[in-house]
């Protein structure tokens, strides 16, 4: 089962035919018209918010570590990691999706 990427085998291993490629392009065109893709500005804003959340979490973690009696050097090592998941992590989120 070396050809298996997920938990089920691939449906097909052949290259797409021209009509399938055309259908995919048409689907993408319709999805763009419907506003299903984020603009570069929306992507930048979302990334900025995620970065701000990470900074807030780091400050909170450092303050918590210090309040629990850790030295400043030890508190610097208590760094939280902000992990995204779901549709955002997969890169298939819509403009109005949460993170």
Tab-separated table of N, CA and C in Angstrom:
chain	number	residue	atom	x	y	z
A	1	UNK	N	0.828	-1.184	0.000
A	1	UNK	CA	0.000	0.000	0.000
A	1	UNK	C	0.874	1.249	0.000
A	2	UNK	N	1.993	1.213	-0.676
A	2	UNK	CA	2.913	2.344	-0.726
A	2	UNK	C	2.357	3.508	-1.543
A	3	UNK	N	1.373	3.251	-2.399
A	3	UNK	CA	0.750	4.323	-3.176
A	3	UNK	C	-0.317	5.059	-2.390
A	4	UNK	N	-0.511	4.708	-1.141
A	4	UNK	CA	-1.569	5.285	-0.317
A	4	UNK	C	-1.047	6.515	0.414
A	5	UNK	N	-1.666	7.673	0.162
A	5	UNK	CA	-1.270	8.905	0.818
A	5	UNK	C	-2.045	9.067	2.121
A	6	UNK	N	-3.332	8.803	2.105
A	6	UNK	CA	-4.170	8.921	3.289
A	6	UNK	C	-4.482	7.547	3.841
A	7	UNK	N	-5.739	7.364	4.231
A	7	UNK	CA	-6.125	6.058	4.762
A	7	UNK	C	-6.814	5.195	3.715
A	8	UNK	N	-7.025	5.746	2.540
A	8	UNK	CA	-7.596	4.969	1.438
A	8	UNK	C	-6.670	5.102	0.227
A	9	UNK	N	-6.659	4.117	-0.638
A	9	UNK	CA	-5.801	4.219	-1.823
A	9	UNK	C	-6.296	5.301	-2.784
A	10	UNK	N	-5.413	5.724	-3.670
A	10	UNK	CA	-5.757	6.718	-4.685
A	10	UNK	C	-6.885	6.184	-5.564
A	11	UNK	N	-7.768	7.097	-5.999
A	11	UNK	CA	-8.844	6.705	-6.898
A	11	UNK	C	-8.300	6.412	-8.288
A	12	UNK	N	-7.287	7.180	-8.675
A	12	UNK	CA	-6.716	7.000	-10.001
A	12	UNK	C	-5.269	7.477	-9.982
A	13	UNK	N	-4.442	6.827	-10.781
A	13	UNK	CA	-3.049	7.245	-10.887
A	13	UNK	C	-2.730	7.801	-12.276
A	14	UNK	N	-3.732	7.827	-13.147
A	14	UNK	CA	-3.487	8.321	-14.502
A	14	UNK	C	-3.489	9.842	-14.516
A	15	UNK	N	-2.876	10.417	-15.522
A	15	UNK	CA	-2.865	11.868	-15.711
A	15	UNK	C	-4.275	12.320	-16.119
A	16	UNK	N	-4.687	13.545	-15.723
A	16	UNK	CA	-6.015	14.009	-16.124
A	16	UNK	C	-6.091	14.241	-17.634
A	17	UNK	N	-7.266	14.006	-18.173
A	17	UNK	CA	-7.480	14.271	-19.601
A	17	UNK	C	-7.882	15.735	-19.761
A	18	UNK	N	-7.860	16.219	-20.990
A	18	UNK	CA	-8.082	17.651	-21.234
A	18	UNK	C	-9.439	18.125	-20.727
A	19	UNK	N	-10.477	17.316	-20.846
A	19	UNK	CA	-11.799	17.743	-20.376
A	19	UNK	C	-11.819	17.897	-18.847
A	20	UNK	N	-11.056	17.064	-18.152
A	20	UNK	CA	-10.975	17.180	-16.691
A	20	UNK	C	-10.219	18.435	-16.285
A	21	UNK	N	-9.169	18.745	-17.014
A	21	UNK	CA	-8.415	19.972	-16.749
A	21	UNK	C	-9.293	21.188	-16.999
A	22	UNK	N	-10.035	21.164	-18.104
A	22	UNK	CA	-10.951	22.264	-18.422
A	22	UNK	C	-12.022	22.417	-17.349
A	23	UNK	N	-12.559	21.310	-16.866
A	23	UNK	CA	-13.568	21.355	-15.803
A	23	UNK	C	-12.987	21.951	-14.522
A	24	UNK	N	-11.770	21.585	-14.202
A	24	UNK	CA	-11.114	22.127	-13.008
A	24	UNK	C	-10.903	23.629	-13.137
A	25	UNK	N	-10.478	24.069	-14.302
A	25	UNK	CA	-10.275	25.502	-14.531
A	25	UNK	C	-11.591	26.272	-14.459
A	26	UNK	N	-12.649	25.688	-14.998
A	26	UNK	CA	-13.969	26.328	-14.944
A	26	UNK	C	-14.472	26.393	-13.509
A	27	UNK	N	-14.272	25.333	-12.750
A	27	UNK	CA	-14.665	25.335	-11.343
A	27	UNK	C	-13.913	26.422	-10.581
A	28	UNK	N	-12.626	26.538	-10.806
A	28	UNK	CA	-11.841	27.582	-10.134
A	28	UNK	C	-12.338	28.973	-10.525
A	29	UNK	N	-12.671	29.168	-11.788
A	29	UNK	CA	-13.186	30.459	-12.248
A	29	UNK	C	-14.482	30.817	-11.523
A	30	UNK	N	-15.388	29.860	-11.421
A	30	UNK	CA	-16.670	30.090	-10.749
A	30	UNK	C	-16.452	30.372	-9.258
A	31	UNK	N	-15.568	29.608	-8.639
A	31	UNK	CA	-15.280	29.824	-7.221
A	31	UNK	C	-14.687	31.212	-6.985
A	32	UNK	N	-13.835	31.678	-7.898
A	32	UNK	CA	-13.277	33.034	-7.777
A	32	UNK	C	-14.384	34.077	-7.911
A	33	UNK	N	-15.290	33.875	-8.872
A	33	UNK	CA	-16.411	34.812	-9.051
A	33	UNK	C	-17.300	34.861	-7.809
A	34	UNK	N	-17.407	33.758	-7.115
A	34	UNK	CA	-18.243	33.679	-5.914
A	34	UNK	C	-17.518	34.191	-4.666
A	35	UNK	N	-16.269	34.588	-4.818
A	35	UNK	CA	-15.517	35.122	-3.691
A	35	UNK	C	-15.013	34.075	-2.722
A	36	UNK	N	-14.737	32.886	-3.223
A	36	UNK	CA	-14.298	31.792	-2.356
A	36	UNK	C	-12.806	31.799	-2.062
A	37	UNK	N	-12.049	32.699	-2.678
A	37	UNK	CA	-10.609	32.773	-2.443
A	37	UNK	C	-10.265	34.089	-1.776
A	38	UNK	N	-9.326	34.056	-0.845
A	38	UNK	CA	-8.886	35.276	-0.186
A	38	UNK	C	-8.005	36.101	-1.122
A	39	UNK	N	-8.108	37.418	-0.977
A	39	UNK	CA	-7.207	38.299	-1.714
A	39	UNK	C	-5.863	38.315	-0.983
A	40	UNK	N	-4.844	38.847	-1.628
A	40	UNK	CA	-3.535	38.919	-0.975
A	40	UNK	C	-3.599	39.808	0.262
A	41	UNK	N	-4.450	40.828	0.234
A	41	UNK	CA	-4.624	41.698	1.397
A	41	UNK	C	-5.270	40.936	2.558
A	42	UNK	N	-6.257	40.116	2.253
A	42	UNK	CA	-6.914	39.321	3.300
A	42	UNK	C	-5.953	38.298	3.891
A	43	UNK	N	-5.137	37.705	3.048
A	43	UNK	CA	-4.146	36.736	3.525
A	43	UNK	C	-3.156	37.430	4.454
A	44	UNK	N	-2.687	38.619	4.045
A	44	UNK	CA	-1.734	39.368	4.867
A	44	UNK	C	-2.350	39.748	6.213
A	45	UNK	N	-3.617	40.166	6.213
A	45	UNK	CA	-4.291	40.520	7.460
A	45	UNK	C	-4.409	39.303	8.373
A	46	UNK	N	-4.815	38.180	7.819
A	46	UNK	CA	-4.958	36.956	8.611
A	46	UNK	C	-3.608	36.561	9.223
A	47	UNK	N	-2.536	36.611	8.428
A	47	UNK	CA	-1.207	36.274	8.938
A	47	UNK	C	-0.767	37.260	10.014
A	48	UNK	N	-1.103	38.530	9.842
A	48	UNK	CA	-0.770	39.550	10.840
A	48	UNK	C	-1.477	39.273	12.163
A	49	UNK	N	-2.747	38.913	12.093
A	49	UNK	CA	-3.511	38.601	13.304
A	49	UNK	C	-2.926	37.373	14.000
A	50	UNK	N	-2.565	36.358	13.233
A	50	UNK	CA	-1.964	35.161	13.818
A	50	UNK	C	-0.645	35.522	14.502
A	51	UNK	N	0.158	36.367	13.865
A	51	UNK	CA	1.417	36.796	14.478
A	51	UNK	C	1.168	37.568	15.771
A	52	UNK	N	0.160	38.441	15.774
A	52	UNK	CA	-0.178	39.184	16.988
A	52	UNK	C	-0.618	38.244	18.106
A	53	UNK	N	-1.428	37.247	17.767
A	53	UNK	CA	-1.857	36.262	18.766
A	53	UNK	C	-0.665	35.505	19.341
A	54	UNK	N	0.297	35.187	18.494
A	54	UNK	CA	1.482	34.483	18.963
A	54	UNK	C	2.278	35.352	19.941
A	55	UNK	N	2.408	36.636	19.637
A	55	UNK	CA	3.113	37.561	20.533
A	55	UNK	C	2.385	37.671	21.864
A	56	UNK	N	1.065	37.792	21.821
A	56	UNK	CA	0.261	37.867	23.050
A	56	UNK	C	0.464	36.606	23.884
A	57	UNK	N	0.447	35.441	23.242
A	57	UNK	CA	0.640	34.179	23.957
A	57	UNK	C	2.036	34.101	24.567
A	58	UNK	N	3.039	34.605	23.863
A	58	UNK	CA	4.404	34.585	24.384
A	58	UNK	C	4.540	35.500	25.608
A	59	UNK	N	3.953	36.692	25.543
A	59	UNK	CA	3.988	37.611	26.684
A	59	UNK	C	3.269	36.995	27.878
A	60	UNK	N	2.098	36.427	27.624
A	60	UNK	CA	1.329	35.782	28.696
A	60	UNK	C	2.133	34.646	29.331
A	61	UNK	N	2.749	33.821	28.485
A	61	UNK	CA	3.515	32.684	28.975
A	61	UNK	C	4.699	33.153	29.819
A	62	UNK	N	5.406	34.174	29.350
A	62	UNK	CA	6.553	34.691	30.101
A	62	UNK	C	6.098	35.245	31.448
A	63	UNK	N	5.019	36.036	31.450
A	63	UNK	CA	4.501	36.598	32.704
A	63	UNK	C	4.043	35.503	33.664
A	64	UNK	N	3.386	34.488	33.135
A	64	UNK	CA	2.938	33.374	33.970
A	64	UNK	C	4.128	32.639	34.577
A	65	UNK	N	5.145	32.381	33.750
A	65	UNK	CA	6.340	31.681	34.235
A	65	UNK	C	7.018	32.491	35.343
A	66	UNK	N	7.116	33.790	35.160
A	66	UNK	CA	7.738	34.641	36.178
A	66	UNK	C	6.905	34.652	37.457
A	67	UNK	N	5.572	34.674	37.309
A	67	UNK	CA	4.708	34.692	38.494
A	67	UNK	C	4.767	33.376	39.265
A	68	UNK	N	5.193	32.315	38.585
A	68	UNK	CA	5.313	31.000	39.232
A	68	UNK	C	6.713	30.787	39.807
A	69	UNK	N	7.543	31.837	39.760
A	69	UNK	CA	8.854	31.764	40.376
A	69	UNK	C	9.995	31.368	39.469
A	70	UNK	N	9.774	31.273	38.193
A	70	UNK	CA	10.871	30.953	37.276
A	70	UNK	C	11.763	32.182	37.121
A	71	UNK	N	13.024	31.936	36.877
A	71	UNK	CA	13.946	33.040	36.620
A	71	UNK	C	13.649	33.607	35.228
A	72	UNK	N	14.076	34.858	34.962
A	72	UNK	CA	13.877	35.417	33.626
A	72	UNK	C	14.472	34.533	32.521
A	73	UNK	N	15.610	33.910	32.798
A	73	UNK	CA	16.230	33.029	31.800
A	73	UNK	C	15.363	31.799	31.544
A	74	UNK	N	14.812	31.231	32.633
A	74	UNK	CA	13.932	30.074	32.473
A	74	UNK	C	12.641	30.470	31.762
A	75	UNK	N	12.121	31.654	32.098
A	75	UNK	CA	10.867	32.112	31.497
A	75	UNK	C	11.007	32.288	29.986
A	76	UNK	N	12.215	32.651	29.539
A	76	UNK	CA	12.446	32.812	28.099
A	76	UNK	C	12.318	31.493	27.350
A	77	UNK	N	12.556	30.384	28.063
A	77	UNK	CA	12.475	29.076	27.407
A	77	UNK	C	11.055	28.517	27.394
A	78	UNK	N	10.163	29.117	28.165
A	78	UNK	CA	8.765	28.654	28.213
A	78	UNK	C	7.991	29.346	27.096
A	79	UNK	N	8.259	28.938	25.879
A	79	UNK	CA	7.685	29.605	24.707
A	79	UNK	C	6.535	28.778	24.144
A	80	UNK	N	5.333	29.347	24.126
A	80	UNK	CA	4.215	28.612	23.522
A	80	UNK	C	4.328	28.629	22.002
A	81	UNK	N	3.744	27.642	21.391
A	81	UNK	CA	3.717	27.563	19.928
A	81	UNK	C	2.262	27.625	19.493
A	82	UNK	N	1.958	28.576	18.642
A	82	UNK	CA	0.604	28.725	18.129
A	82	UNK	C	0.465	27.841	16.892
A	83	UNK	N	-0.443	26.875	16.944
A	83	UNK	CA	-0.645	25.947	15.830
A	83	UNK	C	-2.016	26.185	15.207
A	84	UNK	N	-2.024	26.416	13.919
A	84	UNK	CA	-3.288	26.541	13.205
A	84	UNK	C	-3.728	25.144	12.765
A	85	UNK	N	-5.008	25.009	12.440
A	85	UNK	CA	-5.516	23.703	12.037
A	85	UNK	C	-6.738	23.891	11.150
A	86	UNK	N	-7.322	22.798	10.754
A	86	UNK	CA	-8.546	22.836	9.959
A	86	UNK	C	-8.319	23.350	8.554
A	87	UNK	N	-9.330	24.013	8.024
A	87	UNK	CA	-9.280	24.458	6.631
A	87	UNK	C	-8.152	25.462	6.399
A	88	UNK	N	-7.861	26.310	7.398
A	88	UNK	CA	-6.761	27.270	7.233
A	88	UNK	C	-5.440	26.538	7.071
A	89	UNK	N	-5.196	25.579	7.921
A	89	UNK	CA	-3.947	24.818	7.872
A	89	UNK	C	-3.819	24.061	6.552
A	90	UNK	N	-4.945	23.590	6.035
A	90	UNK	CA	-4.942	22.858	4.769
A	90	UNK	C	-4.879	23.784	3.561
A	91	UNK	N	-5.079	25.088	3.797
A	91	UNK	CA	-5.038	26.049	2.700
A	91	UNK	C	-6.301	26.069	1.857
A	92	UNK	N	-7.425	25.667	2.449
A	92	UNK	CA	-8.678	25.626	1.699
A	92	UNK	C	-9.761	26.472	2.367
A	93	UNK	N	-9.335	27.445	3.164
A	93	UNK	CA	-10.313	28.269	3.870
A	93	UNK	C	-10.910	29.338	2.949
A	94	UNK	N	-12.102	29.759	3.284
A	94	UNK	CA	-12.764	30.852	2.578
A	94	UNK	C	-12.419	32.158	3.281
A	95	UNK	N	-12.654	33.300	2.638
A	95	UNK	CA	-12.282	34.589	3.237
A	95	UNK	C	-12.898	34.839	4.615
A	96	UNK	N	-14.084	34.308	4.887
A	96	UNK	CA	-14.755	34.572	6.161
A	96	UNK	C	-14.554	33.466	7.186
A	97	UNK	N	-13.651	32.543	6.912
A	97	UNK	CA	-13.424	31.409	7.826
A	97	UNK	C	-12.605	31.841	9.034
A	98	UNK	N	-12.833	31.138	10.158
A	98	UNK	CA	-11.997	31.381	11.315
A	98	UNK	C	-10.657	30.664	11.122
A	99	UNK	N	-9.757	30.848	12.069
A	99	UNK	CA	-8.420	30.240	11.928
A	99	UNK	C	-8.434	28.883	12.599
